[in-house]
Amino acid sequence: MNYNLLSILRKFNIEGNIQSAKPFGSGHINDSFKVEAGEKKYLLQRINHKVFKDIEGLTYNIVNVTDHIRNKINSFQNDDPLRKTLRLIKSLNGKYFVTDDDGNFWRLFDFIEEGRSYDLVENSGIAYEGGKAYGRFINLLSDFPAKILVETIPDFHNIEFRLNNFWKAIKLDQTNRVKNVADEIKFIKERANEMKLVLKLGKEGKIPLRVTHNDTKINNVLFNKDGKAICVIDLDTVMPGYVHYDFGDSIRTFANTADEDESDLSKVNINLDYFTAFAKGFLKETKLNLNTTEIETLAFSAKLMTFIIGLRFLTDYIYGDKYYKIKYPGHNLQRARVQFKLLESLEEKYIEMQRIILQI
Ligand code: ADP
Ligand code: GN1
Ligand code: MG
């Protein structure tokens, strides 16, 4: 899709002359462009309004959450850069987003200089730093009034909802792809019940709802050139959730030995050194706040989130690739297979993972 980026950019308060705007990053949902304007750099994003139906509400969340974090940083003058946060730029109409003639929604962030994102962990230091960044994010928002947040994607990590969508997709079989996934369906059926644990603990009041990020994959943290985490990004899904959602979703990418769409499944495994490093960083920031049930079920959350994301990739494959951006027709199926292979590896190492968490 070709967009008239210049006319969109002219709707914002931009410092400097706009020189270039080039596609940037490897997210699956929004379209991102790096913008150079004199000395200034920005990150322009087309917000995926098929996925996010309430752009006003989503923007309200981001403005309030980033303001809250910034205010806290400002009150600690000597704070380290880890607490830096995204900053939205106002448009000329006084809002934090604009629309174009085709009904697309656009927003502009300050570009985080020297911020590098990874799709795969390269060493334990990165995993530890990522753990600290996501843990601190939860901490900084622990006194944020969760009730004011708009639920940008209702039931986002609700396992019952995700399973129901999956059964529906199979029943409809709109693209005649169900015949290709008999093994995967069996795999899901065997595990569906076990995966309801976190929801059950929530309903029983044994674990609290917190303000969570809900999309804590590795490329949603920016790192500096020394491997220190600078900033947590991609705040579209910040909503009330359980700590398990953030910890589990991180492990699935921070401790995977292969990419999310690796074609050789034998390369997909859990790396326990990276798991340990991430958990140490995360618990350093959150441990004092977590209750015993949360800590005892943290290792389980890696299985849960790997299962949920695999289930969502597979559901999208069956529906005909309507949700995630894909590069080839079987891309979502391959992504699902990677998650399920990773889940098998998590199951093999589960007792060890439990031991590691309880020892930290
Ligand atoms: P998506 O929902 O598509 O994943 P993200 O908000 O994660 O969108 O942005 C996609 C990519 O763009 C990120 O992985 C990161 O590399 C880059 N990015 C996003 N925001 C910024 C920013 N403010 N500064 C620098 N890079 C950014
Ligand atoms: C999407 O936006 P991005 O690429 O960071 C998705 C996540 C999935 C992830 C899988 C809003 O994340 O839930 O875990 O892909 N985000 C949304 O890679 O659906
Ligand atoms: Mg992202």
mmCIF file of C-alpha atoms and ligand atoms in Angstrom:
data_model
loop_
_atom_site.group_PDB
_atom_site.id
_atom_site.type_symbol
_atom_site.label_atom_id
_atom_site.label_comp_id
_atom_site.label_asym_id
_atom_site.label_seq_id
_atom_site.Cartn_x
_atom_site.Cartn_y
_atom_site.Cartn_z
ATOM 1 C CA MET A 1 0.000 0.000 0.000
ATOM 2 C CA ASN A 2 1.322 3.435 -0.944
ATOM 3 C CA TYR A 3 0.575 6.245 1.460
ATOM 4 C CA ASN A 4 1.047 9.953 1.019
ATOM 5 C CA LEU A 5 3.364 10.166 4.008
ATOM 6 C CA LEU A 6 4.294 13.782 3.424
ATOM 7 C CA SER A 7 0.725 15.022 3.622
ATOM 8 C CA ILE A 8 0.174 12.919 6.759
ATOM 9 C CA LEU A 9 3.336 14.257 8.381
ATOM 10 C CA ARG A 10 2.305 17.834 7.617
ATOM 11 C CA LYS A 11 -0.621 17.351 9.989
ATOM 12 C CA PHE A 12 1.780 17.110 12.956
ATOM 13 C CA ASN A 13 3.877 19.668 14.808
ATOM 14 C CA ILE A 14 7.187 18.644 13.244
ATOM 15 C CA GLU A 15 10.426 20.411 14.084
ATOM 16 C CA GLY A 16 12.720 20.748 11.052
ATOM 17 C CA ASN A 17 12.282 20.012 7.348
ATOM 18 C CA ILE A 18 11.035 16.577 6.478
ATOM 19 C CA GLN A 19 13.752 14.753 4.503
ATOM 20 C CA SER A 20 12.733 11.093 4.411
ATOM 21 C CA ALA A 21 10.266 8.516 5.699
ATOM 22 C CA LYS A 22 11.251 4.847 5.334
ATOM 23 C CA PRO A 23 9.573 1.568 6.439
ATOM 24 C CA PHE A 24 11.002 0.446 9.770
ATOM 25 C CA GLY A 25 10.893 -2.484 12.239
ATOM 26 C CA SER A 26 9.443 -5.990 12.154
ATOM 27 C CA GLY A 27 6.124 -5.786 14.064
ATOM 28 C CA HIS A 28 3.172 -7.897 12.896
ATOM 29 C CA ILE A 29 0.403 -5.333 13.435
ATOM 30 C CA ASN A 30 1.127 -1.650 12.701
ATOM 31 C CA ASP A 31 3.032 -0.062 9.791
ATOM 32 C CA SER A 32 6.034 1.883 11.046
ATOM 33 C CA PHE A 33 8.232 4.467 9.277
ATOM 34 C CA LYS A 34 11.390 6.189 10.424
ATOM 35 C CA VAL A 35 11.182 9.897 9.633
ATOM 36 C CA GLU A 36 14.165 12.224 9.350
ATOM 37 C CA ALA A 37 13.541 15.951 9.620
ATOM 38 C CA GLY A 38 16.741 17.984 9.998
ATOM 39 C CA GLU A 39 18.258 17.065 13.338
ATOM 40 C CA LYS A 40 15.051 15.411 14.529
ATOM 41 C CA LYS A 41 13.916 11.816 14.008
ATOM 42 C CA TYR A 42 10.421 10.449 14.473
ATOM 43 C CA LEU A 43 8.615 7.126 14.282
ATOM 44 C CA LEU A 44 5.429 7.457 12.238
ATOM 45 C CA GLN A 45 2.868 4.673 12.635
ATOM 46 C CA ARG A 46 -0.300 3.676 10.869
ATOM 47 C CA ILE A 47 -2.342 2.160 13.670
ATOM 48 C CA ASN A 48 -4.027 -1.047 12.548
ATOM 49 C CA HIS A 49 -7.671 -0.077 13.020
ATOM 50 C CA LYS A 50 -8.967 -3.509 12.057
ATOM 51 C CA VAL A 51 -7.214 -4.842 15.141
ATOM 52 C CA PHE A 52 -7.755 -1.789 17.356
ATOM 53 C CA LYS A 53 -11.329 -0.617 16.929
ATOM 54 C CA ASP A 54 -11.234 2.212 19.490
ATOM 55 C CA ILE A 55 -8.352 4.478 18.469
ATOM 56 C CA GLU A 56 -9.493 7.315 20.778
ATOM 57 C CA GLY A 57 -9.475 4.911 23.723
ATOM 58 C CA LEU A 58 -6.159 3.372 22.758
ATOM 59 C CA THR A 59 -4.562 6.803 22.461
ATOM 60 C CA TYR A 60 -6.038 7.854 25.799
ATOM 61 C CA ASN A 61 -4.387 4.800 27.391
ATOM 62 C CA ILE A 62 -0.976 5.537 25.898
ATOM 63 C CA VAL A 63 -1.020 9.230 26.820
ATOM 64 C CA ASN A 64 -1.990 8.475 30.416
ATOM 65 C CA VAL A 65 0.350 5.550 30.900
ATOM 66 C CA THR A 66 3.386 7.337 29.436
ATOM 67 C CA ASP A 67 2.596 10.512 31.433
ATOM 68 C CA HIS A 68 2.421 8.448 34.607
ATOM 69 C CA ILE A 69 5.777 6.817 33.903
ATOM 70 C CA ARG A 70 7.385 10.136 32.903
ATOM 71 C CA ASN A 71 6.166 11.853 36.074
ATOM 72 C CA LYS A 72 7.727 9.133 38.154
ATOM 73 C CA ILE A 73 11.011 9.392 36.273
ATOM 74 C CA ASN A 74 11.034 13.154 36.759
ATOM 75 C CA SER A 75 10.704 12.766 40.481
ATOM 76 C CA PHE A 76 13.908 10.690 40.564
ATOM 77 C CA GLN A 77 16.457 13.036 39.006
ATOM 78 C CA ASN A 78 19.304 10.547 39.052
ATOM 79 C CA ASP A 79 17.311 7.748 37.602
ATOM 80 C CA ASP A 80 18.874 5.536 34.959
ATOM 81 C CA PRO A 81 17.654 5.657 31.327
ATOM 82 C CA LEU A 82 15.786 2.369 31.694
ATOM 83 C CA ARG A 83 12.754 4.311 32.802
ATOM 84 C CA LYS A 84 12.510 6.348 29.662
ATOM 85 C CA THR A 85 9.195 6.042 27.922
ATOM 86 C CA LEU A 86 7.543 6.725 24.569
ATOM 87 C CA ARG A 87 6.389 10.278 23.785
ATOM 88 C CA LEU A 88 3.540 10.982 21.396
ATOM 89 C CA ILE A 89 3.701 14.165 19.302
ATOM 90 C CA LYS A 90 0.599 16.355 19.093
ATOM 91 C CA SER A 91 -1.001 16.947 15.743
ATOM 92 C CA LEU A 92 -2.056 20.404 14.531
ATOM 93 C CA ASN A 93 -5.654 19.588 15.514
ATOM 94 C CA GLY A 94 -4.522 19.168 19.115
ATOM 95 C CA LYS A 95 -5.008 15.402 19.193
ATOM 96 C CA TYR A 96 -2.382 12.695 19.313
ATOM 97 C CA PHE A 97 -3.422 11.070 16.049
ATOM 98 C CA VAL A 98 -4.643 12.118 12.598
ATOM 99 C CA THR A 99 -6.627 10.424 9.838
ATOM 100 C CA ASP A 100 -5.949 10.311 6.093
ATOM 101 C CA ASP A 101 -8.376 10.369 3.150
ATOM 102 C CA ASP A 102 -8.639 6.553 3.170
ATOM 103 C CA GLY A 103 -9.762 6.402 6.803
ATOM 104 C CA ASN A 104 -6.384 5.297 8.192
ATOM 105 C CA PHE A 105 -5.212 6.456 11.623
ATOM 106 C CA TRP A 106 -1.686 7.773 12.100
ATOM 107 C CA ARG A 107 0.425 8.779 15.098
ATOM 108 C CA LEU A 108 3.917 10.098 15.600
ATOM 109 C CA PHE A 109 6.444 9.276 18.346
ATOM 110 C CA ASP A 110 9.795 10.749 19.185
ATOM 111 C CA PHE A 111 12.311 8.349 17.673
ATOM 112 C CA ILE A 112 14.331 6.651 20.389
ATOM 113 C CA GLU A 113 17.879 7.254 19.247
ATOM 114 C CA GLU A 114 20.303 4.342 19.262
ATOM 115 C CA GLY A 115 17.435 2.100 20.246
ATOM 116 C CA ARG A 116 18.031 -1.322 18.815
ATOM 117 C CA SER A 117 15.411 -4.048 18.814
ATOM 118 C CA TYR A 118 16.230 -7.758 18.633
ATOM 119 C CA ASP A 119 14.145 -10.596 17.216
ATOM 120 C CA LEU A 120 16.387 -13.178 18.881
ATOM 121 C CA VAL A 121 18.421 -12.982 22.087
ATOM 122 C CA GLU A 122 22.171 -12.937 21.513
ATOM 123 C CA ASN A 123 23.371 -13.360 25.105
ATOM 124 C CA SER A 124 22.122 -13.683 28.697
ATOM 125 C CA GLY A 125 22.793 -9.988 29.322
ATOM 126 C CA ILE A 126 20.055 -9.019 26.865
ATOM 127 C CA ALA A 127 17.627 -11.437 28.505
ATOM 128 C CA TYR A 128 18.431 -10.059 31.977
ATOM 129 C CA GLU A 129 18.001 -6.461 30.802
ATOM 130 C CA GLY A 130 14.728 -7.324 29.046
ATOM 131 C CA GLY A 131 13.458 -8.927 32.242
ATOM 132 C CA LYS A 132 14.332 -5.819 34.230
ATOM 133 C CA ALA A 133 12.639 -3.553 31.678
ATOM 134 C CA TYR A 134 9.333 -5.451 31.633
ATOM 135 C CA GLY A 135 9.437 -6.012 35.409
ATOM 136 C CA ARG A 136 10.000 -2.333 36.029
ATOM 137 C CA PHE A 137 7.206 -1.441 33.647
ATOM 138 C CA ILE A 138 4.796 -3.392 35.877
ATOM 139 C CA ASN A 139 6.284 -1.739 38.961
ATOM 140 C CA LEU A 140 6.040 1.788 37.606
ATOM 141 C CA LEU A 141 2.373 1.191 36.832
ATOM 142 C CA SER A 142 1.542 -0.577 40.097
ATOM 143 C CA ASP A 143 -0.101 2.616 41.427
ATOM 144 C CA PHE A 144 -1.764 3.527 38.122
ATOM 145 C CA PRO A 145 -5.598 3.568 38.335
ATOM 146 C CA ALA A 146 -6.253 0.476 36.189
ATOM 147 C CA LYS A 147 -9.979 1.219 36.025
ATOM 148 C CA ILE A 148 -9.499 4.218 33.736
ATOM 149 C CA LEU A 149 -7.850 2.072 31.066
ATOM 150 C CA VAL A 150 -9.843 1.196 27.983
ATOM 151 C CA GLU A 151 -9.749 -2.504 27.073
ATOM 152 C CA THR A 152 -8.251 -2.030 23.620
ATOM 153 C CA ILE A 153 -8.764 -5.685 22.633
ATOM 154 C CA PRO A 154 -11.357 -7.282 24.897
ATOM 155 C CA ASP A 155 -10.457 -10.789 26.136
ATOM 156 C CA PHE A 156 -7.013 -10.444 24.586
ATOM 157 C CA HIS A 157 -5.396 -13.226 26.647
ATOM 158 C CA ASN A 158 -8.592 -14.931 27.736
ATOM 159 C CA ILE A 159 -7.894 -18.584 27.004
ATOM 160 C CA GLU A 160 -11.602 -19.537 26.881
ATOM 161 C CA PHE A 161 -12.194 -16.829 24.265
ATOM 162 C CA ARG A 162 -9.171 -17.887 22.201
ATOM 163 C CA LEU A 163 -10.200 -21.552 22.301
ATOM 164 C CA ASN A 164 -13.774 -20.690 21.294
ATOM 165 C CA ASN A 165 -12.467 -18.701 18.317
ATOM 166 C CA PHE A 166 -10.370 -21.668 17.339
ATOM 167 C CA TRP A 167 -13.261 -24.184 17.501
ATOM 168 C CA LYS A 168 -15.360 -21.727 15.483
ATOM 169 C CA ALA A 169 -12.654 -21.396 12.818
ATOM 170 C CA ILE A 170 -12.426 -25.187 12.509
ATOM 171 C CA LYS A 171 -16.183 -25.555 12.209
ATOM 172 C CA LEU A 172 -16.434 -22.904 9.484
ATOM 173 C CA ASP A 173 -13.295 -24.041 7.654
ATOM 174 C CA GLN A 174 -13.696 -21.078 5.286
ATOM 175 C CA THR A 175 -10.415 -21.641 3.443
ATOM 176 C CA ASN A 176 -10.438 -25.442 3.404
ATOM 177 C CA ARG A 177 -7.222 -25.538 5.447
ATOM 178 C CA VAL A 178 -8.411 -27.662 8.377
ATOM 179 C CA LYS A 179 -7.287 -30.777 6.514
ATOM 180 C CA ASN A 180 -3.667 -29.545 6.835
ATOM 181 C CA VAL A 181 -3.672 -29.236 10.620
ATOM 182 C CA ALA A 182 -4.936 -32.515 12.124
ATOM 183 C CA ASP A 183 -1.786 -32.960 14.261
ATOM 184 C CA GLU A 184 -1.993 -29.419 15.570
ATOM 185 C CA ILE A 185 -5.672 -29.825 16.508
ATOM 186 C CA LYS A 186 -4.842 -32.961 18.468
ATOM 187 C CA PHE A 187 -1.973 -31.122 20.180
ATOM 188 C CA ILE A 188 -4.338 -28.338 21.251
ATOM 189 C CA LYS A 189 -7.077 -30.673 22.485
ATOM 190 C CA GLU A 190 -4.600 -32.523 24.703
ATOM 191 C CA ARG A 191 -3.604 -29.312 26.473
ATOM 192 C CA ALA A 192 -6.705 -27.093 26.420
ATOM 193 C CA ASN A 193 -7.857 -27.856 29.971
ATOM 194 C CA GLU A 194 -4.508 -27.439 31.647
ATOM 195 C CA MET A 195 -4.210 -23.966 30.115
ATOM 196 C CA LYS A 196 -7.222 -22.620 32.010
ATOM 197 C CA LEU A 197 -5.261 -22.509 35.300
ATOM 198 C CA VAL A 198 -4.429 -18.771 35.347
ATOM 199 C CA LEU A 199 -7.982 -17.755 34.514
ATOM 200 C CA LYS A 200 -9.227 -20.064 37.273
ATOM 201 C CA LEU A 201 -6.816 -18.577 39.852
ATOM 202 C CA GLY A 202 -7.991 -15.110 38.833
ATOM 203 C CA LYS A 203 -11.652 -16.031 39.244
ATOM 204 C CA GLU A 204 -10.893 -17.491 42.683
ATOM 205 C CA GLY A 205 -9.217 -14.230 43.725
ATOM 206 C CA LYS A 206 -5.848 -15.930 44.272
ATOM 207 C CA ILE A 207 -3.978 -13.668 41.844
ATOM 208 C CA PRO A 208 -4.629 -9.914 41.396
ATOM 209 C CA LEU A 209 -5.325 -8.016 38.197
ATOM 210 C CA ARG A 210 -2.467 -5.588 37.508
ATOM 211 C CA VAL A 211 -1.706 -3.093 34.764
ATOM 212 C CA THR A 212 0.245 -5.235 32.318
ATOM 213 C CA HIS A 213 1.819 -4.654 28.915
ATOM 214 C CA ASN A 214 0.349 -7.785 27.301
ATOM 215 C CA ASP A 215 2.674 -7.893 24.291
ATOM 216 C CA THR A 216 6.063 -8.414 25.906
ATOM 217 C CA LYS A 217 7.898 -9.948 23.002
ATOM 218 C CA ILE A 218 11.573 -9.290 22.627
ATOM 219 C CA ASN A 219 11.287 -6.685 19.858
ATOM 220 C CA ASN A 220 9.078 -4.481 22.018
ATOM 221 C CA VAL A 221 12.072 -3.419 24.115
ATOM 222 C CA LEU A 222 14.686 -1.048 22.728
ATOM 223 C CA PHE A 223 18.304 -1.562 23.832
ATOM 224 C CA ASN A 224 21.307 0.755 23.597
ATOM 225 C CA LYS A 225 24.582 -0.242 21.961
ATOM 226 C CA ASP A 226 25.925 -1.574 25.283
ATOM 227 C CA GLY A 227 22.978 -3.947 25.559
ATOM 228 C CA LYS A 228 21.186 -1.947 28.269
ATOM 229 C CA ALA A 229 17.409 -1.704 27.950
ATOM 230 C CA ILE A 230 16.305 1.851 27.236
ATOM 231 C CA CYS A 231 12.586 1.721 26.794
ATOM 232 C CA VAL A 232 9.541 -0.545 26.588
ATOM 233 C CA ILE A 233 7.515 0.224 23.435
ATOM 234 C CA ASP A 234 4.341 -0.951 21.642
ATOM 235 C CA LEU A 235 1.885 0.144 24.321
ATOM 236 C CA ASP A 236 -1.324 -0.563 22.359
ATOM 237 C CA THR A 237 -2.263 -3.511 24.541
ATOM 238 C CA VAL A 238 -1.541 -2.029 27.984
ATOM 239 C CA MET A 239 -4.611 -3.149 29.943
ATOM 240 C CA PRO A 240 -5.487 -4.863 33.206
ATOM 241 C CA GLY A 241 -4.047 -8.383 33.148
ATOM 242 C CA TYR A 242 -2.197 -10.994 35.194
ATOM 243 C CA VAL A 243 1.561 -10.911 35.732
ATOM 244 C CA HIS A 244 1.633 -14.279 33.952
ATOM 245 C CA TYR A 245 0.714 -12.651 30.659
ATOM 246 C CA ASP A 246 3.833 -10.492 30.647
ATOM 247 C CA PHE A 247 6.256 -13.026 32.071
ATOM 248 C CA GLY A 248 5.025 -15.873 29.864
ATOM 249 C CA ASP A 249 4.910 -13.902 26.635
ATOM 250 C CA SER A 250 8.476 -12.733 27.248
ATOM 251 C CA ILE A 251 9.892 -16.190 27.817
ATOM 252 C CA ARG A 252 8.421 -17.360 24.519
ATOM 253 C CA THR A 253 10.679 -14.929 22.640
ATOM 254 C CA PHE A 254 13.531 -14.108 25.074
ATOM 255 C CA ALA A 255 14.373 -17.759 25.745
ATOM 256 C CA ASN A 256 13.600 -19.298 22.358
ATOM 257 C CA THR A 257 16.742 -20.524 20.579
ATOM 258 C CA ALA A 258 15.163 -19.758 17.168
ATOM 259 C CA ASP A 259 13.076 -17.118 15.434
ATOM 260 C CA GLU A 260 9.302 -17.036 15.723
ATOM 261 C CA ASP A 261 8.980 -18.367 12.158
ATOM 262 C CA GLU A 262 12.027 -20.677 12.003
ATOM 263 C CA SER A 263 11.589 -23.236 9.195
ATOM 264 C CA ASP A 264 13.770 -25.914 10.853
ATOM 265 C CA LEU A 265 11.840 -26.988 13.952
ATOM 266 C CA SER A 266 14.816 -28.894 15.348
ATOM 267 C CA LYS A 267 16.395 -25.504 16.074
ATOM 268 C CA VAL A 268 13.481 -24.459 18.308
ATOM 269 C CA ASN A 269 14.138 -25.031 22.016
ATOM 270 C CA ILE A 270 14.045 -23.261 25.343
ATOM 271 C CA ASN A 271 17.413 -21.927 26.455
ATOM 272 C CA LEU A 272 17.509 -22.286 30.229
ATOM 273 C CA ASP A 273 20.348 -19.781 30.641
ATOM 274 C CA TYR A 274 18.248 -17.109 28.943
ATOM 275 C CA PHE A 275 15.202 -18.206 30.909
ATOM 276 C CA THR A 276 17.150 -17.824 34.166
ATOM 277 C CA ALA A 277 18.589 -14.453 33.161
ATOM 278 C CA PHE A 278 15.193 -13.052 32.153
ATOM 279 C CA ALA A 279 13.545 -14.365 35.323
ATOM 280 C CA LYS A 280 16.290 -12.824 37.502
ATOM 281 C CA GLY A 281 15.834 -9.410 35.891
ATOM 282 C CA PHE A 282 12.048 -9.603 36.055
ATOM 283 C CA LEU A 283 11.901 -10.787 39.672
ATOM 284 C CA LYS A 284 14.497 -8.243 40.784
ATOM 285 C CA GLU A 285 11.895 -5.613 39.943
ATOM 286 C CA THR A 286 8.668 -7.389 40.867
ATOM 287 C CA LYS A 287 9.329 -10.028 43.504
ATOM 288 C CA LEU A 288 8.407 -7.896 46.512
ATOM 289 C CA ASN A 289 5.053 -7.131 44.913
ATOM 290 C CA LEU A 290 4.077 -10.636 43.809
ATOM 291 C CA ASN A 291 2.125 -13.044 45.982
ATOM 292 C CA THR A 292 3.121 -16.661 46.577
ATOM 293 C CA THR A 293 0.606 -18.058 44.090
ATOM 294 C CA GLU A 294 1.889 -15.715 41.372
ATOM 295 C CA ILE A 295 5.486 -16.805 41.955
ATOM 296 C CA GLU A 296 4.613 -20.502 42.150
ATOM 297 C CA THR A 297 2.804 -20.362 38.803
ATOM 298 C CA LEU A 298 5.220 -18.067 36.955
ATOM 299 C CA ALA A 299 7.019 -20.923 35.177
ATOM 300 C CA PHE A 300 3.637 -22.268 34.061
ATOM 301 C CA SER A 301 2.902 -18.932 32.377
ATOM 302 C CA ALA A 302 5.607 -19.622 29.778
ATOM 303 C CA LYS A 303 3.626 -22.680 28.696
ATOM 304 C CA LEU A 304 0.347 -20.764 28.731
ATOM 305 C CA MET A 305 1.498 -17.844 26.580
ATOM 306 C CA THR A 306 3.352 -20.064 24.120
ATOM 307 C CA PHE A 307 0.160 -22.086 23.777
ATOM 308 C CA ILE A 308 -2.074 -19.003 23.351
ATOM 309 C CA ILE A 309 0.112 -17.361 20.714
ATOM 310 C CA GLY A 310 0.462 -20.654 18.818
ATOM 311 C CA LEU A 311 -3.301 -21.058 18.978
ATOM 312 C CA ARG A 312 -3.816 -17.533 17.607
ATOM 313 C CA PHE A 313 -1.361 -18.073 14.726
ATOM 314 C CA LEU A 314 -3.125 -21.325 13.857
ATOM 315 C CA THR A 315 -6.593 -19.755 14.090
ATOM 316 C CA ASP A 316 -5.473 -16.990 11.737
ATOM 317 C CA TYR A 317 -4.075 -19.570 9.307
ATOM 318 C CA ILE A 318 -7.419 -21.396 9.283
ATOM 319 C CA TYR A 319 -9.346 -18.140 8.781
ATOM 320 C CA GLY A 320 -7.115 -17.257 5.811
ATOM 321 C CA ASP A 321 -4.490 -14.903 7.308
ATOM 322 C CA LYS A 322 -6.736 -11.994 8.194
ATOM 323 C CA TYR A 323 -4.930 -10.738 11.317
ATOM 324 C CA TYR A 324 -1.146 -11.051 11.273
ATOM 325 C CA LYS A 325 0.994 -9.685 8.476
ATOM 326 C CA ILE A 326 2.432 -12.622 6.525
ATOM 327 C CA LYS A 327 5.244 -13.001 3.972
ATOM 328 C CA TYR A 328 4.043 -16.281 2.351
ATOM 329 C CA PRO A 329 0.805 -18.368 2.422
ATOM 330 C CA GLY A 330 1.837 -20.907 5.106
ATOM 331 C CA HIS A 331 3.589 -18.330 7.297
ATOM 332 C CA ASN A 332 1.062 -18.408 10.151
ATOM 333 C CA LEU A 333 1.059 -22.219 10.148
ATOM 334 C CA GLN A 334 4.847 -22.246 10.452
ATOM 335 C CA ARG A 335 4.672 -19.701 13.276
ATOM 336 C CA ALA A 336 2.137 -21.921 15.077
ATOM 337 C CA ARG A 337 4.360 -24.988 14.618
ATOM 338 C CA VAL A 338 7.316 -23.104 16.109
ATOM 339 C CA GLN A 339 5.224 -22.214 19.183
ATOM 340 C CA PHE A 340 4.073 -25.814 19.610
ATOM 341 C CA LYS A 341 7.621 -27.151 19.275
ATOM 342 C CA LEU A 342 8.721 -24.593 21.862
ATOM 343 C CA LEU A 343 5.895 -25.698 24.137
ATOM 344 C CA GLU A 344 7.113 -29.305 23.950
ATOM 345 C CA SER A 345 10.552 -28.099 24.959
ATOM 346 C CA LEU A 346 9.037 -26.100 27.849
ATOM 347 C CA GLU A 347 7.177 -29.213 28.983
ATOM 348 C CA GLU A 348 10.412 -31.210 29.007
ATOM 349 C CA LYS A 349 12.243 -28.591 31.073
ATOM 350 C CA TYR A 350 9.295 -27.575 33.242
ATOM 351 C CA ILE A 351 10.486 -29.041 36.572
ATOM 352 C CA GLU A 352 13.842 -27.375 36.112
ATOM 353 C CA MET A 353 12.159 -24.050 35.274
ATOM 354 C CA GLN A 354 10.041 -24.297 38.426
ATOM 355 C CA ARG A 355 13.160 -24.939 40.501
ATOM 356 C CA ILE A 356 14.937 -21.939 38.963
ATOM 357 C CA ILE A 357 12.063 -19.546 39.734
ATOM 358 C CA LEU A 358 11.696 -20.739 43.318
ATOM 359 C CA GLN A 359 15.452 -20.327 43.921
ATOM 360 C CA ILE A 360 15.623 -16.687 42.752
HETATM 361 P P1 ADP B 1 3.885 -3.394 16.013
HETATM 362 O O1 ADP B 1 2.591 -3.362 16.786
HETATM 363 O O2 ADP B 1 3.693 -3.500 14.564
HETATM 364 O O3 ADP B 1 4.807 -4.423 16.567
HETATM 365 P P2 ADP B 1 5.663 -1.428 17.281
HETATM 366 O O4 ADP B 1 5.091 -0.271 18.031
HETATM 367 O O5 ADP B 1 6.247 -2.524 18.078
HETATM 368 O O6 ADP B 1 4.564 -1.954 16.247
HETATM 369 O O7 ADP B 1 6.780 -0.837 16.302
HETATM 370 C C1 ADP B 1 7.441 -1.646 15.344
HETATM 371 C C2 ADP B 1 8.944 -1.477 15.458
HETATM 372 O O8 ADP B 1 9.298 -0.096 15.257
HETATM 373 C C3 ADP B 1 9.525 -1.838 16.811
HETATM 374 O O9 ADP B 1 9.822 -3.212 16.936
HETATM 375 C C4 ADP B 1 10.775 -0.968 16.883
HETATM 376 O O10 ADP B 1 11.840 -1.583 16.203
HETATM 377 C C5 ADP B 1 10.369 0.270 16.119
HETATM 378 N N1 ADP B 1 9.918 1.387 16.997
HETATM 379 C C6 ADP B 1 8.676 1.582 17.482
HETATM 380 N N2 ADP B 1 8.596 2.718 18.197
HETATM 381 C C7 ADP B 1 9.822 3.281 18.154
HETATM 382 C C8 ADP B 1 10.389 4.514 18.651
HETATM 383 N N3 ADP B 1 9.667 5.387 19.351
HETATM 384 N N4 ADP B 1 11.692 4.758 18.410
HETATM 385 C C9 ADP B 1 12.435 3.897 17.680
HETATM 386 N N5 ADP B 1 11.967 2.745 17.154
HETATM 387 C C10 ADP B 1 10.677 2.428 17.377
HETATM 388 C C1 GN1 B 2 1.718 -9.170 17.655
HETATM 389 O O1 GN1 B 2 2.442 -6.104 17.447
HETATM 390 P P1 GN1 B 2 3.472 -7.138 17.662
HETATM 391 O O2 GN1 B 2 4.132 -7.647 16.435
HETATM 392 O O3 GN1 B 2 4.447 -6.654 18.730
HETATM 393 C C2 GN1 B 2 0.491 -9.384 18.558
HETATM 394 C C3 GN1 B 2 0.911 -10.134 19.810
HETATM 395 C C4 GN1 B 2 1.543 -11.462 19.437
HETATM 396 C C5 GN1 B 2 2.717 -11.190 18.481
HETATM 397 C C6 GN1 B 2 3.298 -12.472 17.985
HETATM 398 C C7 GN1 B 2 -1.909 -6.561 19.114
HETATM 399 O O4 GN1 B 2 2.662 -8.382 18.346
HETATM 400 O O5 GN1 B 2 -0.210 -10.391 20.637
HETATM 401 O O6 GN1 B 2 2.046 -12.099 20.570
HETATM 402 O O7 GN1 B 2 2.288 -10.410 17.341
HETATM 403 N N1 GN1 B 2 -0.097 -8.100 18.895
HETATM 404 C C8 GN1 B 2 -1.412 -7.909 18.792
HETATM 405 O O8 GN1 B 2 4.500 -12.210 17.389
HETATM 406 O O9 GN1 B 2 -2.190 -8.812 18.434
HETATM 407 MG MG MG B 3 5.752 -4.570 18.318
#
